[in-house]
């Protein structure tokens, strides 16, 4: 009987605890959970989930992509870092040594790269250079075949057309120089403060689509944007059409990716003998921790995955362009060029096999007149962002900002050129769609940066799980 009373008292006690709202105290969130608890499952506007991307990127794609980007064709990027800022004059140049970019000496760049503006065989490149020189003089050499004259004129027309999403860099300028990307890696340089803030503020506030009724800042780093206002801040985003919503998420994803790189290659220790670079967990948390960023950090990471899917989709679409027999990753080293093309095609076929690609058919699919205007607005906003990169005060940041912006712009150009790509001939020059070497190098290196970010998220997740 006493045992029965004990059971009844215990049962009544449990009922009282439940009715009084008492719950067993839950263990506090770990550091990893605060950054990544919301970064899982399906992404907004996509049928893909984060876990599928992690597995595909980190174990199937990342190692081969890094090997490709270390090759001569992809490591040398020509850029003009001395272009003036077109928007304001009060640029404070970063004086830190880590902000500097070391350009290549002339004899360091393979002759094939210096002599080849495009992407065909040595004979084709020489022919194209003659055509370009004639075009700059105001006419196409009439001694060329009618087919070649037509190709030159169409390439020129294409380069000047409204299909490009980036402001073309003046690589023919005497101030343009080749840079070895492997010797000038993207990492934390110490460039921060009002000048760095101004760049991102202008990108968000003046170039992301913003309803007239919204007066608050779009920049997620703006002060006064607390957790209590989070739903209010994002309500305007959810009300936008898919294209404008995607534009904001692309910029946010690019911003997040850059912050991941800076946190993963942080200057941890400096002596007069050496510098030690590595993962700065505190820096990562300040940028992505759910509590420290008042709910914003995990959203940034999800936008990074969204950007990954967009660039992945573009690479899957452009495969026919690279599959043509006369396309070469031309550096002048025939054996290496052939091996690199095989590796490139392996990577693109791997990307093609990805099971949950982003469906870009929803972009600009409405009324033709309205869709055309929306696409033009989309393009002009992005071109403007590419010009803002000339206002970055840190030269190394400017280098990687210009490259990644051009890479994303090239990806958008590919996505909106599907019909032109479908008409690419199996051999010979592509009249209606082509990519310059600059676009190819920026496209793959930009995706390489996003791929590296996804891989680094796994590293940070593991590091954070060890924090008690």
mmCIF file of C-alpha atoms in Angstrom, residues 220-454:
data_model
loop_
_atom_site.group_PDB
_atom_site.id
_atom_site.type_symbol
_atom_site.label_atom_id
_atom_site.label_comp_id
_atom_site.label_asym_id
_atom_site.label_seq_id
_atom_site.Cartn_x
_atom_site.Cartn_y
_atom_site.Cartn_z
ATOM 1 C CA UNK A 220 22.542 43.527 -42.596
ATOM 2 C CA UNK A 221 25.578 44.933 -40.776
ATOM 3 C CA UNK A 222 23.893 48.286 -40.150
ATOM 4 C CA UNK A 223 23.544 49.288 -36.508
ATOM 5 C CA UNK A 224 20.199 49.246 -34.767
ATOM 6 C CA UNK A 225 19.025 46.130 -36.558
ATOM 7 C CA UNK A 226 18.295 43.974 -33.575
ATOM 8 C CA UNK A 227 16.751 40.550 -33.267
ATOM 9 C CA UNK A 228 13.358 42.004 -32.368
ATOM 10 C CA UNK A 229 13.338 43.723 -35.750
ATOM 11 C CA UNK A 230 14.551 40.710 -37.701
ATOM 12 C CA UNK A 231 11.151 39.666 -39.048
ATOM 13 C CA UNK A 232 10.359 43.275 -39.981
ATOM 14 C CA UNK A 233 13.650 43.579 -41.839
ATOM 15 C CA UNK A 234 13.096 40.426 -43.892
ATOM 16 C CA UNK A 235 9.403 40.974 -44.580
ATOM 17 C CA UNK A 236 10.271 43.305 -47.473
ATOM 18 C CA UNK A 237 12.595 40.659 -48.938
ATOM 19 C CA UNK A 238 9.926 37.978 -48.907
ATOM 20 C CA UNK A 239 7.568 40.332 -50.714
ATOM 21 C CA UNK A 240 9.921 40.872 -53.658
ATOM 22 C CA UNK A 241 9.791 38.918 -56.902
ATOM 23 C CA UNK A 242 12.174 35.974 -57.136
ATOM 24 C CA UNK A 243 14.686 37.882 -59.300
ATOM 25 C CA UNK A 244 15.093 40.837 -56.931
ATOM 26 C CA UNK A 245 15.167 38.524 -53.941
ATOM 27 C CA UNK A 246 17.850 36.451 -55.647
ATOM 28 C CA UNK A 247 19.928 39.555 -56.397
ATOM 29 C CA UNK A 248 20.087 40.482 -52.712
ATOM 30 C CA UNK A 249 20.899 36.921 -51.714
ATOM 31 C CA UNK A 250 23.727 36.722 -54.268
ATOM 32 C CA UNK A 251 25.362 39.867 -52.876
ATOM 33 C CA UNK A 252 24.855 38.685 -49.299
ATOM 34 C CA UNK A 253 26.303 35.278 -50.238
ATOM 35 C CA UNK A 254 29.360 36.883 -51.834
ATOM 36 C CA UNK A 255 29.834 39.039 -48.727
ATOM 37 C CA UNK A 256 29.542 35.971 -46.484
ATOM 38 C CA UNK A 257 31.991 33.981 -48.595
ATOM 39 C CA UNK A 258 34.608 36.728 -48.383
ATOM 40 C CA UNK A 259 34.149 36.883 -44.592
ATOM 41 C CA UNK A 260 34.658 33.112 -44.352
ATOM 42 C CA UNK A 261 37.939 33.433 -46.269
ATOM 43 C CA UNK A 262 39.143 36.251 -44.012
ATOM 44 C CA UNK A 263 38.307 34.229 -40.898
ATOM 45 C CA UNK A 264 39.946 31.065 -42.233
ATOM 46 C CA UNK A 265 43.187 32.784 -43.297
ATOM 47 C CA UNK A 266 43.665 35.160 -40.408
ATOM 48 C CA UNK A 267 46.998 36.532 -39.215
ATOM 49 C CA UNK A 268 47.284 34.692 -35.909
ATOM 50 C CA UNK A 269 50.871 35.486 -35.066
ATOM 51 C CA UNK A 270 53.606 37.678 -36.525
ATOM 52 C CA UNK A 271 57.279 37.740 -35.678
ATOM 53 C CA UNK A 272 60.242 39.248 -37.444
ATOM 54 C CA UNK A 273 60.958 35.791 -38.870
ATOM 55 C CA UNK A 274 57.547 34.609 -40.045
ATOM 56 C CA UNK A 275 53.804 35.050 -40.091
ATOM 57 C CA UNK A 276 51.353 32.398 -38.983
ATOM 58 C CA UNK A 277 47.983 32.286 -40.772
ATOM 59 C CA UNK A 278 45.066 30.114 -39.717
ATOM 60 C CA UNK A 279 41.480 29.801 -38.515
ATOM 61 C CA UNK A 280 40.306 32.560 -36.186
ATOM 62 C CA UNK A 281 37.283 31.106 -34.427
ATOM 63 C CA UNK A 282 36.474 34.341 -32.605
ATOM 64 C CA UNK A 283 36.427 36.310 -35.857
ATOM 65 C CA UNK A 284 34.161 33.688 -37.450
ATOM 66 C CA UNK A 285 31.745 33.850 -34.510
ATOM 67 C CA UNK A 286 31.589 37.637 -34.627
ATOM 68 C CA UNK A 287 30.463 37.414 -38.236
ATOM 69 C CA UNK A 288 28.194 34.338 -38.128
ATOM 70 C CA UNK A 289 27.201 33.415 -34.553
ATOM 71 C CA UNK A 290 23.412 33.535 -34.252
ATOM 72 C CA UNK A 291 23.489 35.370 -30.914
ATOM 73 C CA UNK A 292 26.366 37.755 -31.608
ATOM 74 C CA UNK A 293 24.857 38.778 -34.966
ATOM 75 C CA UNK A 294 21.304 38.933 -33.540
ATOM 76 C CA UNK A 295 20.040 36.188 -35.839
ATOM 77 C CA UNK A 296 21.709 37.457 -39.008
ATOM 78 C CA UNK A 297 24.765 35.157 -39.208
ATOM 79 C CA UNK A 298 23.008 31.902 -40.167
ATOM 80 C CA UNK A 299 21.068 33.764 -42.878
ATOM 81 C CA UNK A 300 24.337 34.944 -44.371
ATOM 82 C CA UNK A 301 25.603 31.365 -44.510
ATOM 83 C CA UNK A 302 22.437 30.151 -46.225
ATOM 84 C CA UNK A 303 22.876 32.894 -48.814
ATOM 85 C CA UNK A 304 26.407 31.615 -49.396
ATOM 86 C CA UNK A 305 24.941 28.212 -50.282
ATOM 87 C CA UNK A 306 22.463 29.940 -52.586
ATOM 88 C CA UNK A 307 25.353 31.641 -54.404
ATOM 89 C CA UNK A 308 27.078 28.255 -54.677
ATOM 90 C CA UNK A 309 24.048 26.790 -56.443
ATOM 91 C CA UNK A 310 23.820 29.694 -58.896
ATOM 92 C CA UNK A 311 27.452 29.424 -59.967
ATOM 93 C CA UNK A 312 27.268 25.611 -60.019
ATOM 94 C CA UNK A 313 24.287 25.809 -62.365
ATOM 95 C CA UNK A 314 26.101 28.185 -64.710
ATOM 96 C CA UNK A 315 29.055 25.801 -64.956
ATOM 97 C CA UNK A 316 26.736 22.918 -65.799
ATOM 98 C CA UNK A 317 25.154 25.000 -68.579
ATOM 99 C CA UNK A 318 28.393 26.073 -70.253
ATOM 100 C CA UNK A 319 29.777 22.555 -70.770
ATOM 101 C CA UNK A 320 29.143 22.545 -74.589
ATOM 102 C CA UNK A 321 31.387 25.575 -74.996
ATOM 103 C CA UNK A 322 34.380 23.770 -73.477
ATOM 104 C CA UNK A 323 33.683 20.381 -75.083
ATOM 105 C CA UNK A 324 34.481 21.576 -78.618
ATOM 106 C CA UNK A 325 37.627 19.908 -80.039
ATOM 107 C CA UNK A 326 39.270 23.210 -80.977
ATOM 108 C CA UNK A 327 38.965 24.697 -77.500
ATOM 109 C CA UNK A 328 42.211 24.712 -75.511
ATOM 110 C CA UNK A 329 43.357 26.050 -72.181
ATOM 111 C CA UNK A 330 46.252 27.470 -74.142
ATOM 112 C CA UNK A 331 49.510 28.258 -72.335
ATOM 113 C CA UNK A 332 52.007 26.990 -74.908
ATOM 114 C CA UNK A 333 52.723 23.733 -73.032
ATOM 115 C CA UNK A 334 50.846 21.260 -75.213
ATOM 116 C CA UNK A 335 50.973 18.258 -72.871
ATOM 117 C CA UNK A 336 49.947 20.279 -69.826
ATOM 118 C CA UNK A 337 47.215 22.039 -71.797
ATOM 119 C CA UNK A 338 45.700 18.719 -72.881
ATOM 120 C CA UNK A 339 45.814 17.316 -69.340
ATOM 121 C CA UNK A 340 44.185 20.436 -67.921
ATOM 122 C CA UNK A 341 41.408 20.336 -70.491
ATOM 123 C CA UNK A 342 40.690 16.714 -69.548
ATOM 124 C CA UNK A 343 40.563 17.696 -65.885
ATOM 125 C CA UNK A 344 38.320 20.661 -66.694
ATOM 126 C CA UNK A 345 35.862 18.446 -68.578
ATOM 127 C CA UNK A 346 35.889 15.876 -65.748
ATOM 128 C CA UNK A 347 34.943 18.632 -63.313
ATOM 129 C CA UNK A 348 32.198 19.987 -65.562
ATOM 130 C CA UNK A 349 30.716 16.519 -66.118
ATOM 131 C CA UNK A 350 30.803 15.966 -62.351
ATOM 132 C CA UNK A 351 28.957 19.258 -61.913
ATOM 133 C CA UNK A 352 26.468 18.225 -64.597
ATOM 134 C CA UNK A 353 25.670 15.115 -62.547
ATOM 135 C CA UNK A 354 24.684 17.123 -59.452
ATOM 136 C CA UNK A 355 21.149 15.914 -58.651
ATOM 137 C CA UNK A 356 19.531 19.099 -57.314
ATOM 138 C CA UNK A 357 20.512 21.974 -59.592
ATOM 139 C CA UNK A 358 18.925 25.396 -59.175
ATOM 140 C CA UNK A 359 16.064 25.969 -61.626
ATOM 141 C CA UNK A 360 16.762 29.298 -63.297
ATOM 142 C CA UNK A 361 13.693 29.016 -65.550
ATOM 143 C CA UNK A 362 11.689 30.973 -62.987
ATOM 144 C CA UNK A 363 13.881 34.009 -63.693
ATOM 145 C CA UNK A 364 12.314 36.606 -65.994
ATOM 146 C CA UNK A 365 9.528 34.225 -66.953
ATOM 147 C CA UNK A 366 6.602 36.667 -66.733
ATOM 148 C CA UNK A 367 5.303 39.263 -69.195
ATOM 149 C CA UNK A 368 7.959 39.727 -71.916
ATOM 150 C CA UNK A 369 8.073 43.522 -71.694
ATOM 151 C CA UNK A 370 8.224 43.501 -67.907
ATOM 152 C CA UNK A 371 10.734 40.638 -67.883
ATOM 153 C CA UNK A 372 13.004 42.489 -70.311
ATOM 154 C CA UNK A 373 12.986 45.611 -68.136
ATOM 155 C CA UNK A 374 13.640 43.557 -65.022
ATOM 156 C CA UNK A 375 16.582 41.779 -66.644
ATOM 157 C CA UNK A 376 18.022 45.124 -67.776
ATOM 158 C CA UNK A 377 17.684 46.539 -64.250
ATOM 159 C CA UNK A 378 19.291 43.389 -62.874
ATOM 160 C CA UNK A 379 22.215 43.726 -65.297
ATOM 161 C CA UNK A 380 22.759 47.443 -64.690
ATOM 162 C CA UNK A 381 22.736 47.026 -60.911
ATOM 163 C CA UNK A 382 25.354 44.305 -61.141
ATOM 164 C CA UNK A 383 27.536 46.266 -63.573
ATOM 165 C CA UNK A 384 27.456 49.129 -61.096
ATOM 166 C CA UNK A 385 28.693 46.829 -58.327
ATOM 167 C CA UNK A 386 31.571 45.708 -60.539
ATOM 168 C CA UNK A 387 32.581 49.380 -60.919
ATOM 169 C CA UNK A 388 32.458 49.920 -57.153
ATOM 170 C CA UNK A 389 35.315 47.432 -56.804
ATOM 171 C CA UNK A 390 37.637 50.133 -58.164
ATOM 172 C CA UNK A 391 36.886 52.103 -54.989
ATOM 173 C CA UNK A 392 38.291 49.491 -52.582
ATOM 174 C CA UNK A 393 41.295 50.968 -50.754
ATOM 175 C CA UNK A 394 43.090 47.651 -50.134
ATOM 176 C CA UNK A 395 44.688 46.443 -53.377
ATOM 177 C CA UNK A 396 44.555 42.767 -52.460
ATOM 178 C CA UNK A 397 40.889 43.150 -51.502
ATOM 179 C CA UNK A 398 40.330 45.031 -54.768
ATOM 180 C CA UNK A 399 41.993 42.228 -56.751
ATOM 181 C CA UNK A 400 39.807 39.499 -55.290
ATOM 182 C CA UNK A 401 36.713 41.691 -55.287
ATOM 183 C CA UNK A 402 37.120 42.418 -59.001
ATOM 184 C CA UNK A 403 37.830 38.764 -59.809
ATOM 185 C CA UNK A 404 34.882 37.377 -57.843
ATOM 186 C CA UNK A 405 32.514 40.011 -59.162
ATOM 187 C CA UNK A 406 33.578 39.312 -62.735
ATOM 188 C CA UNK A 407 33.231 35.590 -62.081
ATOM 189 C CA UNK A 408 29.685 35.970 -60.791
ATOM 190 C CA UNK A 409 28.861 38.309 -63.665
ATOM 191 C CA UNK A 410 30.136 35.680 -66.108
ATOM 192 C CA UNK A 411 27.971 33.052 -64.409
ATOM 193 C CA UNK A 412 24.910 35.282 -64.854
ATOM 194 C CA UNK A 413 25.848 35.889 -68.488
ATOM 195 C CA UNK A 414 25.923 32.104 -69.009
ATOM 196 C CA UNK A 415 22.572 31.526 -67.312
ATOM 197 C CA UNK A 416 20.888 34.121 -69.508
ATOM 198 C CA UNK A 417 22.523 32.848 -72.717
ATOM 199 C CA UNK A 418 21.067 29.345 -72.722
ATOM 200 C CA UNK A 419 19.664 29.563 -76.259
ATOM 201 C CA UNK A 420 22.953 30.912 -77.615
ATOM 202 C CA UNK A 421 24.902 28.116 -75.921
ATOM 203 C CA UNK A 422 22.512 25.534 -77.367
ATOM 204 C CA UNK A 423 23.439 26.763 -80.871
ATOM 205 C CA UNK A 424 27.200 26.471 -80.368
ATOM 206 C CA UNK A 425 28.693 24.443 -83.270
ATOM 207 C CA UNK A 426 30.556 21.270 -82.424
ATOM 208 C CA UNK A 427 33.717 22.690 -84.001
ATOM 209 C CA UNK A 428 34.973 26.045 -85.200
ATOM 210 C CA UNK A 429 34.421 29.468 -83.640
ATOM 211 C CA UNK A 430 31.288 30.160 -81.644
ATOM 212 C CA UNK A 431 29.733 33.189 -83.345
ATOM 213 C CA UNK A 432 26.982 34.143 -80.907
ATOM 214 C CA UNK A 433 28.430 33.048 -77.578
ATOM 215 C CA UNK A 434 32.025 33.111 -76.445
ATOM 216 C CA UNK A 435 34.069 33.658 -73.310
ATOM 217 C CA UNK A 436 37.348 35.526 -73.156
ATOM 218 C CA UNK A 437 40.234 34.114 -71.178
ATOM 219 C CA UNK A 438 39.555 36.770 -68.519
ATOM 220 C CA UNK A 439 35.995 35.518 -68.122
ATOM 221 C CA UNK A 440 37.079 31.876 -67.983
ATOM 222 C CA UNK A 441 39.755 32.507 -65.357
ATOM 223 C CA UNK A 442 37.440 34.653 -63.218
ATOM 224 C CA UNK A 443 34.519 32.207 -63.570
ATOM 225 C CA UNK A 444 36.430 29.206 -62.240
ATOM 226 C CA UNK A 445 38.417 31.102 -59.624
ATOM 227 C CA UNK A 446 35.264 32.775 -58.304
ATOM 228 C CA UNK A 447 33.565 29.405 -58.006
ATOM 229 C CA UNK A 448 36.749 28.075 -56.432
ATOM 230 C CA UNK A 449 36.399 30.738 -53.729
ATOM 231 C CA UNK A 450 32.786 29.716 -53.025
ATOM 232 C CA UNK A 451 33.761 26.048 -53.020
ATOM 233 C CA UNK A 452 36.549 26.847 -50.549
ATOM 234 C CA UNK A 453 34.065 28.678 -48.321
ATOM 235 C CA UNK A 454 31.785 25.643 -48.165
#
